[in-house]
Short mmCIF file of C-alpha atoms in Angstrom, two decimals:
data_model
loop_
_atom_site.label_atom_id
_atom_site.label_comp_id
_atom_site.label_asym_id
_atom_site.label_seq_id
_atom_site.Cartn_x
_atom_site.Cartn_y
_atom_site.Cartn_z
CA UNK A 1070 61.70 61.57 62.43
CA UNK A 1071 58.61 61.27 64.65
CA UNK A 1072 58.05 65.03 64.73
CA UNK A 1073 58.29 65.21 60.92
CA UNK A 1074 55.86 62.32 60.49
CA UNK A 1075 53.39 63.88 62.94
CA UNK A 1076 53.56 67.24 61.18
CA UNK A 1077 53.17 65.67 57.74
CA UNK A 1078 50.30 63.40 58.74
CA UNK A 1079 48.11 65.81 60.70
CA UNK A 1080 49.21 68.93 58.84
CA UNK A 1081 48.29 67.52 55.42
CA UNK A 1082 45.06 66.06 56.82
CA UNK A 1083 43.81 69.37 58.23
CA UNK A 1084 44.85 71.26 55.09
CA UNK A 1085 42.68 68.90 53.04
CA UNK A 1086 39.90 69.18 55.61
CA UNK A 1087 39.91 72.98 55.29
CA UNK A 1088 40.01 72.63 51.51
CA UNK A 1089 36.77 70.63 51.56
CA UNK A 1090 38.21 67.20 50.73
CA UNK A 1091 35.96 64.41 52.13
CA UNK A 1092 37.27 63.21 55.49
CA UNK A 1093 37.74 59.59 54.41
CA UNK A 1094 39.74 60.63 51.34
CA UNK A 1095 41.74 63.12 53.42
CA UNK A 1096 42.70 60.43 55.94
CA UNK A 1097 43.86 58.08 53.20
CA UNK A 1098 45.78 60.71 51.20
CA UNK A 1099 47.50 62.12 54.30
CA UNK A 1100 48.53 58.60 55.35
CA UNK A 1101 49.96 57.81 51.90
CA UNK A 1102 51.73 61.17 51.74
CA UNK A 1103 53.39 60.55 55.14
CA UNK A 1104 54.29 56.94 54.33
CA UNK A 1105 56.14 57.94 51.16
CA UNK A 1106 58.62 59.86 53.29
CA UNK A 1107 59.25 57.13 55.85
CA UNK A 1108 59.04 53.67 54.23
CA UNK A 1109 59.53 51.75 51.01
CA UNK A 1110 56.59 52.50 48.62
CA UNK A 1111 56.27 48.90 47.39
CA UNK A 1112 56.11 47.47 50.91
CA UNK A 1113 53.67 50.18 51.98
CA UNK A 1114 51.33 49.54 49.04
CA UNK A 1115 51.07 45.85 49.91
CA UNK A 1116 50.68 46.47 53.64
CA UNK A 1117 48.11 49.25 53.11
CA UNK A 1118 45.93 46.97 50.99
CA UNK A 1119 46.08 44.28 53.67
CA UNK A 1120 45.26 46.78 56.41
CA UNK A 1121 42.25 48.13 54.48
CA UNK A 1122 40.82 44.65 54.08
CA UNK A 1123 41.53 43.49 57.64
CA UNK A 1124 40.11 46.73 59.04
CA UNK A 1125 36.63 46.04 57.64
CA UNK A 1126 36.76 42.23 57.78
CA UNK A 1127 34.88 42.06 61.08
CA UNK A 1128 31.58 40.40 61.93
CA UNK A 1129 31.07 42.95 64.72
CA UNK A 1130 30.94 45.78 62.17
CA UNK A 1131 27.64 44.41 60.89
CA UNK A 1132 26.06 45.82 64.04
CA UNK A 1133 26.52 49.39 62.77
CA UNK A 1134 24.27 49.23 59.67
CA UNK A 1135 21.64 47.23 61.55
CA UNK A 1136 21.40 49.73 64.41
CA UNK A 1137 21.40 52.58 61.88
CA UNK A 1138 18.54 50.91 60.00
CA UNK A 1139 16.65 50.35 63.27
CA UNK A 1140 16.96 54.05 64.13
CA UNK A 1141 15.70 55.06 60.68
CA UNK A 1142 12.71 52.75 60.97
CA UNK A 1143 11.80 54.30 64.33
CA UNK A 1144 12.02 57.77 62.86
CA UNK A 1145 9.67 56.98 59.97
CA UNK A 1146 7.49 54.32 61.59
CA UNK A 1147 5.57 56.34 64.18
CA UNK A 1148 7.65 55.25 67.17
CA UNK A 1149 9.14 58.72 67.77
CA UNK A 1150 5.70 60.36 68.07
CA UNK A 1151 4.61 57.92 70.76
CA UNK A 1152 7.77 58.55 72.76
CA UNK A 1153 7.16 62.31 72.56
CA UNK A 1154 3.62 61.89 73.93
CA UNK A 1155 4.99 59.84 76.84
CA UNK A 1156 7.69 62.43 77.58
CA UNK A 1157 5.12 65.24 77.42
CA UNK A 1158 2.93 63.40 79.91
CA UNK A 1159 5.89 62.96 82.29
CA UNK A 1160 6.92 66.65 82.45
CA UNK A 1161 3.65 68.48 81.76
CA UNK A 1162 3.64 70.45 85.04
CA UNK A 1163 7.15 71.83 84.61
CA UNK A 1164 7.88 75.43 83.47
CA UNK A 1165 9.00 75.32 79.87
CA UNK A 1166 7.55 71.83 79.75
CA UNK A 1167 7.94 71.47 75.98
CA UNK A 1168 11.71 72.04 76.24
CA UNK A 1169 11.90 69.46 79.05
CA UNK A 1170 9.74 67.16 76.92
CA UNK A 1171 12.24 67.56 74.08
CA UNK A 1172 15.15 66.52 76.33
CA UNK A 1173 13.32 63.51 77.76
CA UNK A 1174 12.06 62.46 74.32
CA UNK A 1175 15.62 62.61 72.95
CA UNK A 1176 16.75 60.39 75.83
CA UNK A 1177 13.91 57.93 75.12
CA UNK A 1178 14.61 57.95 71.40
CA UNK A 1179 18.35 57.60 71.96
CA UNK A 1180 17.70 54.65 74.24
CA UNK A 1181 16.00 52.95 71.31
CA UNK A 1182 17.80 54.23 68.20
CA UNK A 1183 21.36 55.01 69.37
CA UNK A 1184 21.75 57.91 66.93
CA UNK A 1185 22.07 61.57 67.94
CA UNK A 1186 21.50 62.85 64.39
CA UNK A 1187 18.35 60.73 63.99
CA UNK A 1188 17.10 62.00 67.36
CA UNK A 1189 17.79 65.62 66.36
CA UNK A 1190 15.83 65.20 63.15
CA UNK A 1191 12.94 63.19 64.57
CA UNK A 1192 12.38 65.21 67.73
CA UNK A 1193 13.01 68.56 66.08
CA UNK A 1194 10.43 67.96 63.37
CA UNK A 1195 7.84 66.93 65.98
CA UNK A 1196 8.59 69.45 68.74
CA UNK A 1197 9.33 72.62 66.74
CA UNK A 1198 5.71 73.23 65.58
CA UNK A 1199 4.36 72.52 69.09
CA UNK A 1200 6.80 74.94 70.71
CA UNK A 1201 6.14 77.61 68.10
CA UNK A 1202 2.37 77.37 68.73
CA UNK A 1203 2.92 78.01 72.44
CA UNK A 1204 5.14 81.06 71.88
CA UNK A 1205 8.60 79.57 72.46
CA UNK A 1206 11.56 81.31 70.84
CA UNK A 1207 12.47 79.01 67.89
CA UNK A 1208 16.17 79.56 68.59
CA UNK A 1209 15.74 78.40 72.19
CA UNK A 1210 13.72 75.36 71.09
CA UNK A 1211 16.30 74.38 68.48
CA UNK A 1212 19.21 74.80 70.92
CA UNK A 1213 17.58 72.53 73.52
CA UNK A 1214 16.88 69.90 70.85
CA UNK A 1215 20.45 70.07 69.50
CA UNK A 1216 22.15 69.88 72.91
CA UNK A 1217 20.00 67.03 74.26
CA UNK A 1218 20.40 64.83 71.16
CA UNK A 1219 23.93 63.53 72.06
CA UNK A 1220 22.39 61.62 74.98
CA UNK A 1221 21.34 59.17 72.25
CA UNK A 1222 24.90 58.00 71.64
CA UNK A 1223 25.49 57.29 75.34
CA UNK A 1224 22.23 55.62 76.36
CA UNK A 1225 22.37 52.18 74.71
CA UNK A 1226 22.16 50.71 72.22
CA UNK A 1227 24.82 52.94 70.66
CA UNK A 1228 26.58 52.62 67.31
CA UNK A 1229 29.56 54.80 68.34
CA UNK A 1230 30.18 52.63 71.42
CA UNK A 1231 30.23 49.55 69.17
CA UNK A 1232 32.72 51.30 66.88
CA UNK A 1233 34.90 52.19 69.86
CA UNK A 1234 34.77 48.58 71.06
CA UNK A 1235 36.07 47.35 67.71
CA UNK A 1236 38.74 50.08 67.41
CA UNK A 1237 39.96 49.48 70.97
CA UNK A 1238 40.51 45.80 70.28
CA UNK A 1239 37.42 44.15 71.68
CA UNK A 1240 36.34 46.05 74.79
CA UNK A 1241 33.12 44.44 76.03
CA UNK A 1242 30.12 45.91 74.19
CA UNK A 1243 27.84 44.85 77.05
CA UNK A 1244 30.02 46.71 79.58
CA UNK A 1245 30.09 49.83 77.38
CA UNK A 1246 26.32 49.72 76.89
CA UNK A 1247 25.64 49.40 80.61
CA UNK A 1248 28.25 52.06 81.35
CA UNK A 1249 26.48 54.56 79.09
CA UNK A 1250 23.23 54.76 81.06
CA UNK A 1251 24.23 57.01 83.97
CA UNK A 1252 26.45 59.39 81.89
CA UNK A 1253 23.67 59.74 79.30
CA UNK A 1254 21.06 60.43 81.97
CA UNK A 1255 23.45 62.86 83.73
CA UNK A 1256 24.00 64.81 80.51
CA UNK A 1257 20.24 64.92 79.86
CA UNK A 1258 19.54 66.17 83.39
CA UNK A 1259 22.19 68.91 83.09
CA UNK A 1260 20.71 70.14 79.80
CA UNK A 1261 17.12 69.84 81.08
CA UNK A 1262 17.91 71.68 84.32
CA UNK A 1263 19.44 74.64 82.51
CA UNK A 1264 16.69 74.61 79.86
CA UNK A 1265 14.03 74.85 82.59
CA UNK A 1266 15.99 77.65 84.32
CA UNK A 1267 16.06 79.62 81.05
CA UNK A 1268 12.35 78.87 80.54
CA UNK A 1269 11.53 80.30 83.97
CA UNK A 1270 13.49 83.48 83.17
CA UNK A 1271 11.67 83.83 79.85
CA UNK A 1272 8.28 83.23 81.44
CA UNK A 1273 7.37 79.96 79.73
CA UNK A 1274 4.59 78.28 81.69
CA UNK A 1275 3.71 74.68 82.45
CA UNK A 1276 1.30 72.78 80.24
CA UNK A 1277 -2.33 73.84 79.95
CA UNK A 1278 -2.92 71.61 76.93
CA UNK A 1279 -5.09 68.56 77.50
CA UNK A 1280 -4.20 65.44 75.53
CA UNK A 1281 -7.37 63.89 74.08
CA UNK A 1282 -6.26 60.46 75.29
CA UNK A 1283 -6.05 59.46 78.97
CA UNK A 1284 -2.64 58.96 80.58
CA UNK A 1285 -3.07 55.19 80.72
CA UNK A 1286 -3.60 54.97 76.96
CA UNK A 1287 -0.53 57.16 76.28
CA UNK A 1288 1.63 54.92 78.48
CA UNK A 1289 0.28 51.71 76.96
CA UNK A 1290 0.79 53.14 73.47
CA UNK A 1291 4.48 53.87 74.22
CA UNK A 1292 5.26 50.57 75.97
CA UNK A 1293 5.91 48.58 72.74
CA UNK A 1294 8.47 51.20 71.67
CA UNK A 1295 10.27 51.11 75.03
CA UNK A 1296 10.24 47.31 74.97
CA UNK A 1297 12.81 47.51 72.17
CA UNK A 1298 15.40 48.57 74.77
CA UNK A 1299 14.53 45.69 77.10
CA UNK A 1300 14.64 43.16 74.26
CA UNK A 1301 17.99 44.37 72.91
CA UNK A 1302 19.81 44.94 76.21
CA UNK A 1303 18.23 41.96 77.94
CA UNK A 1304 19.20 39.69 75.06
CA UNK A 1305 22.82 40.91 75.08
CA UNK A 1306 23.25 40.67 78.86
CA UNK A 1307 21.56 37.26 79.05
CA UNK A 1308 23.80 35.96 76.28
CA UNK A 1309 20.94 35.17 73.90
CA UNK A 1310 22.59 37.14 71.08
CA UNK A 1311 25.61 39.29 70.25
CA UNK A 1312 25.51 43.04 69.58
CA UNK A 1313 25.34 42.32 65.84
CA UNK A 1314 22.45 39.92 66.27
CA UNK A 1315 20.79 42.45 68.58
CA UNK A 1316 20.86 44.93 65.70
CA UNK A 1317 18.98 42.45 63.51
CA UNK A 1318 16.43 41.84 66.28
CA UNK A 1319 15.98 45.61 66.67
CA UNK A 1320 15.30 46.04 62.94
CA UNK A 1321 12.78 43.19 62.87
CA UNK A 1322 10.99 44.39 65.99
CA UNK A 1323 10.80 48.04 64.90
CA UNK A 1324 9.78 46.98 61.39
CA UNK A 1325 6.91 44.96 62.88
CA UNK A 1326 5.82 47.95 65.00
CA UNK A 1327 5.87 50.28 61.98
CA UNK A 1328 3.65 47.84 60.08
CA UNK A 1329 1.22 47.63 63.00
CA UNK A 1330 1.17 51.44 63.32
CA UNK A 1331 0.57 51.75 59.53
CA UNK A 1332 2.85 54.77 59.31
CA UNK A 1333 5.43 53.52 56.81
CA UNK A 1334 4.94 53.16 53.07
CA UNK A 1335 6.93 50.98 50.70
CA UNK A 1336 8.57 54.09 49.25
CA UNK A 1337 9.62 55.44 52.65
CA UNK A 1338 11.02 52.01 53.54
CA UNK A 1339 13.00 51.94 50.28
CA UNK A 1340 14.31 55.46 50.97
CA UNK A 1341 15.51 54.62 54.48
CA UNK A 1342 17.19 51.45 53.19
CA UNK A 1343 19.05 53.61 50.66
CA UNK A 1344 20.02 56.10 53.40
CA UNK A 1345 21.28 53.27 55.61
CA UNK A 1346 23.34 51.74 52.80
CA UNK A 1347 24.89 55.11 51.98
CA UNK A 1348 25.80 55.90 55.59
CA UNK A 1349 27.14 52.36 56.15
CA UNK A 1350 29.33 52.54 53.04
CA UNK A 1351 30.71 55.87 54.25
CA UNK A 1352 31.57 54.40 57.66
CA UNK A 1353 33.25 51.33 56.12
CA UNK A 1354 35.33 53.52 53.82
CA UNK A 1355 36.35 55.63 56.83
CA UNK A 1356 37.37 52.51 58.76
CA UNK A 1357 39.42 51.25 55.82
CA UNK A 1358 41.21 54.60 55.44
CA UNK A 1359 41.73 54.88 59.19
CA UNK A 1360 43.35 51.43 59.21
CA UNK A 1361 46.05 52.83 56.93
CA UNK A 1362 46.47 55.85 59.19
CA UNK A 1363 46.77 53.63 62.28
CA UNK A 1364 49.50 51.61 60.57
CA UNK A 1365 51.42 54.74 59.52
CA UNK A 1366 51.14 56.19 63.04
CA UNK A 1367 52.36 52.96 64.64
CA UNK A 1368 55.26 52.59 62.17
CA UNK A 1369 56.30 56.23 62.74
CA UNK A 1370 55.99 56.01 66.53
CA UNK A 1371 53.45 58.84 66.72
CA UNK A 1372 51.22 57.40 69.52
CA UNK A 1373 54.23 56.79 71.76
CA UNK A 1374 55.55 60.28 71.08
CA UNK A 1375 52.19 61.90 71.90
CA UNK A 1376 51.96 59.76 75.03
CA UNK A 1377 55.43 60.82 76.18
CA UNK A 1378 54.66 64.48 75.45
CA UNK A 1379 51.41 64.33 77.41
CA UNK A 1380 52.99 62.47 80.31
CA UNK A 1381 55.82 65.04 80.41
CA UNK A 1382 53.28 67.79 81.15
CA UNK A 1383 52.38 66.17 84.45
CA UNK A 1384 52.34 62.82 86.17
CA UNK A 1385 49.00 63.68 87.78
CA UNK A 1386 46.20 61.68 86.13
CA UNK A 1387 43.69 64.50 86.65
CA UNK A 1388 45.85 67.02 84.81
CA UNK A 1389 46.44 64.54 81.98
CA UNK A 1390 42.70 63.86 81.65
CA UNK A 1391 41.93 67.59 81.73
CA UNK A 1392 44.35 68.25 78.87
CA UNK A 1393 42.98 65.25 76.97
CA UNK A 1394 39.40 66.48 77.37
CA UNK A 1395 40.21 69.98 76.18
CA UNK A 1396 41.99 68.54 73.14
CA UNK A 1397 39.09 66.21 72.29
CA UNK A 1398 36.52 69.00 72.72
CA UNK A 1399 38.44 71.15 70.26
CA UNK A 1400 38.92 68.26 67.80
CA UNK A 1401 35.23 67.43 68.09
CA UNK A 1402 34.50 70.84 66.58
CA UNK A 1403 36.35 69.91 63.39
CA UNK A 1404 35.84 66.15 63.02
CA UNK A 1405 32.75 64.00 62.77
CA UNK A 1406 32.36 61.40 65.48
CA UNK A 1407 33.23 58.30 63.42
CA UNK A 1408 36.65 59.42 62.08
CA UNK A 1409 37.51 60.97 65.44
CA UNK A 1410 36.91 57.65 67.23
CA UNK A 1411 39.03 55.84 64.66
CA UNK A 1412 41.88 58.36 64.87
CA UNK A 1413 42.08 59.12 68.60
CA UNK A 1414 41.31 55.75 70.20
CA UNK A 1415 44.70 54.20 69.31
CA UNK A 1416 46.47 57.41 70.37
CA UNK A 1417 44.89 57.98 73.78
CA UNK A 1418 43.91 54.48 74.93
CA UNK A 1419 47.52 53.49 75.87
CA UNK A 1420 47.80 56.73 77.88
CA UNK A 1421 44.60 56.15 79.84
CA UNK A 1422 45.64 52.56 80.52
CA UNK A 1423 48.96 53.79 81.88
CA UNK A 1424 47.22 56.10 84.40
CA UNK A 1425 44.82 53.38 85.56
CA UNK A 1426 41.63 54.38 83.75
CA UNK A 1427 39.25 51.60 82.74
CA UNK A 1428 38.85 51.02 78.99
CA UNK A 1429 35.09 51.26 79.56
CA UNK A 1430 35.32 54.64 81.30
CA UNK A 1431 37.64 55.98 78.59
CA UNK A 1432 35.23 54.84 75.89
CA UNK A 1433 32.34 56.66 77.57
CA UNK A 1434 34.49 59.78 78.05
CA UNK A 1435 35.66 59.72 74.43
CA UNK A 1436 32.17 59.31 72.94
CA UNK A 1437 30.76 61.93 75.32
CA UNK A 1438 33.47 64.41 74.24
CA UNK A 1439 32.84 63.85 70.57
CA UNK A 1440 29.06 63.94 71.09
CA UNK A 1441 29.43 67.40 72.62
CA UNK A 1442 31.49 68.35 69.56
CA UNK A 1443 28.51 67.48 67.34
CA UNK A 1444 26.62 70.53 68.67
CA UNK A 1445 29.38 73.03 67.83
CA UNK A 1446 30.44 74.64 64.54
CA UNK A 1447 32.04 74.26 62.06
CA UNK A 1448 31.33 70.52 61.60
CA UNK A 1449 28.56 69.89 64.14
CA UNK A 1450 26.21 67.38 62.55
CA UNK A 1451 23.51 67.79 65.23
CA UNK A 1452 23.86 71.57 64.97
CA UNK A 1453 23.19 71.67 61.23
CA UNK A 1454 20.39 69.11 61.31
CA UNK A 1455 18.75 70.83 64.31
CA UNK A 1456 18.91 74.24 62.66
CA UNK A 1457 17.48 72.75 59.48
CA UNK A 1458 14.44 71.08 61.07
CA UNK A 1459 13.91 74.05 63.41
CA UNK A 1460 14.14 76.52 60.49
CA UNK A 1461 16.59 78.78 62.35
CA UNK A 1462 20.07 80.12 61.69
CA UNK A 1463 23.24 79.14 63.52
CA UNK A 1464 23.81 82.74 64.67
CA UNK A 1465 20.42 82.75 66.38
CA UNK A 1466 20.84 79.53 68.37
CA UNK A 1467 24.40 80.30 69.48
CA UNK A 1468 23.37 82.45 72.47
CA UNK A 1469 21.41 79.50 73.87
CA UNK A 1470 23.88 76.78 72.86
CA UNK A 1471 26.77 78.40 74.75
CA UNK A 1472 25.27 77.96 78.28
CA UNK A 1473 23.86 74.52 77.37
CA UNK A 1474 27.31 73.55 76.06
CA UNK A 1475 28.75 74.57 79.45
CA UNK A 1476 26.21 72.32 81.21
CA UNK A 1477 27.25 69.41 78.98
CA UNK A 1478 30.92 70.03 79.80
CA UNK A 1479 30.09 69.93 83.53
CA UNK A 1480 28.55 66.49 82.99
CA UNK A 1481 31.64 65.44 81.00
CA UNK A 1482 34.04 66.41 83.79
CA UNK A 1483 31.95 64.57 86.36
CA UNK A 1484 32.09 61.43 84.21
CA UNK A 1485 35.83 61.89 83.64
CA UNK A 1486 36.87 62.37 87.26
CA UNK A 1487 34.33 60.11 89.00
CA UNK A 1488 34.85 56.60 87.57
CA UNK A 1489 31.85 55.14 89.42
CA UNK A 1490 29.42 57.09 87.20
CA UNK A 1491 30.52 55.01 84.21
CA UNK A 1492 31.43 51.81 86.03
CA UNK A 1493 28.68 51.43 88.65
CA UNK A 1494 26.16 49.53 86.54
CA UNK A 1495 28.75 47.40 84.68
CA UNK A 1496 30.29 46.50 88.07
CA UNK A 1497 26.92 45.47 89.51
CA UNK A 1498 26.36 43.34 86.39
CA UNK A 1499 29.76 41.67 86.83
CA UNK A 1500 31.13 43.16 83.59
CA UNK A 1501 34.06 45.12 85.09
CA UNK A 1502 36.30 44.16 88.04
CA UNK A 1503 36.20 47.44 89.99
CA UNK A 1504 34.44 50.79 90.45
CA UNK A 1505 37.51 53.02 90.25
CA UNK A 1506 41.07 53.47 89.05
CA UNK A 1507 42.99 50.23 88.60
CA UNK A 1508 45.86 51.45 90.77
#
């Protein structure tokens, strides 16, 4: 019964995925198709409608469109350019300094916007012309931009971490946000280190370009943008506002900066509102459809069966986590981040709890896995956006993405097997009870 349900559910879903059916529709259709073989249709129809409504009836979900809007405002409002100038100032003496600037700028932008796709687009459009002027291989430049963008979904504030918190049943958003800092920085350092190594081999020099403005002016100009992080995270940690209210504060603050910078028109503001509404509607539809899938999986006993199968491979937590990581890396190649979080959180969270892993560490590991998947074909959102803004082809960037992908996986395994990397800051802030395994 369980094996049949699992085969029907995931088999039909991936068939529709390969056929080009939208992911949200594929999740819903596969769930309905499986349910018709295992439960009364009338009962299922009523329960499915209730699950759809309850799945999106959450005040916390309002944080997602607000953080998305805040990231869009930063992209169009001149904030991204100021962060790039600051990053360029910080790494100007390094070989291949523009590639290192790209990594650091993506980390800065991610720390403010929380979106890897927005970071890929914003930083790629700014950095690509600069790197081309100084003789960088466009494929190399695009690969560095693509592989450093996922730091934006780890360094808070982060929309995917909020989504995980809701899907996991209320894991502390503050703990997840604080837990994302060191893993995000670690991933950025791994990518930057390899990017600089490649730059040295290719003979890219340090900066000989003089910025017309003094360093003090560049720093002062970027401070208001970086203050967004302090305002948002400080407000959440101090208890002044929730994650949802922090999203509103972020939008208001970034909107005010864009007005002061005079780099946003009424039309561009209207366009980014439309983009935000479209992306938010897509996410809500995915959540509603995934609520049906979660119900069907629970009714059919699929999570318990997968848990038993995984635990039967080995009782060693390190082996279990290794298998889980390999599976998530492969799935990340075929699924966008949002549906993957919604599908795999209820499956794997009980397993990680049973082996003593903190819910916070698992959330960081999950989002990190799926972020790495966003740089790989065939469904890599960062890959396609980065190739588009860099005006290169996927075949050309692949030779550079492969070693950078390996560096990202090294960072992932360090985060997976060393709990303190994810839990150190939350522990110091009193948000988690321990620095390691719970038993």
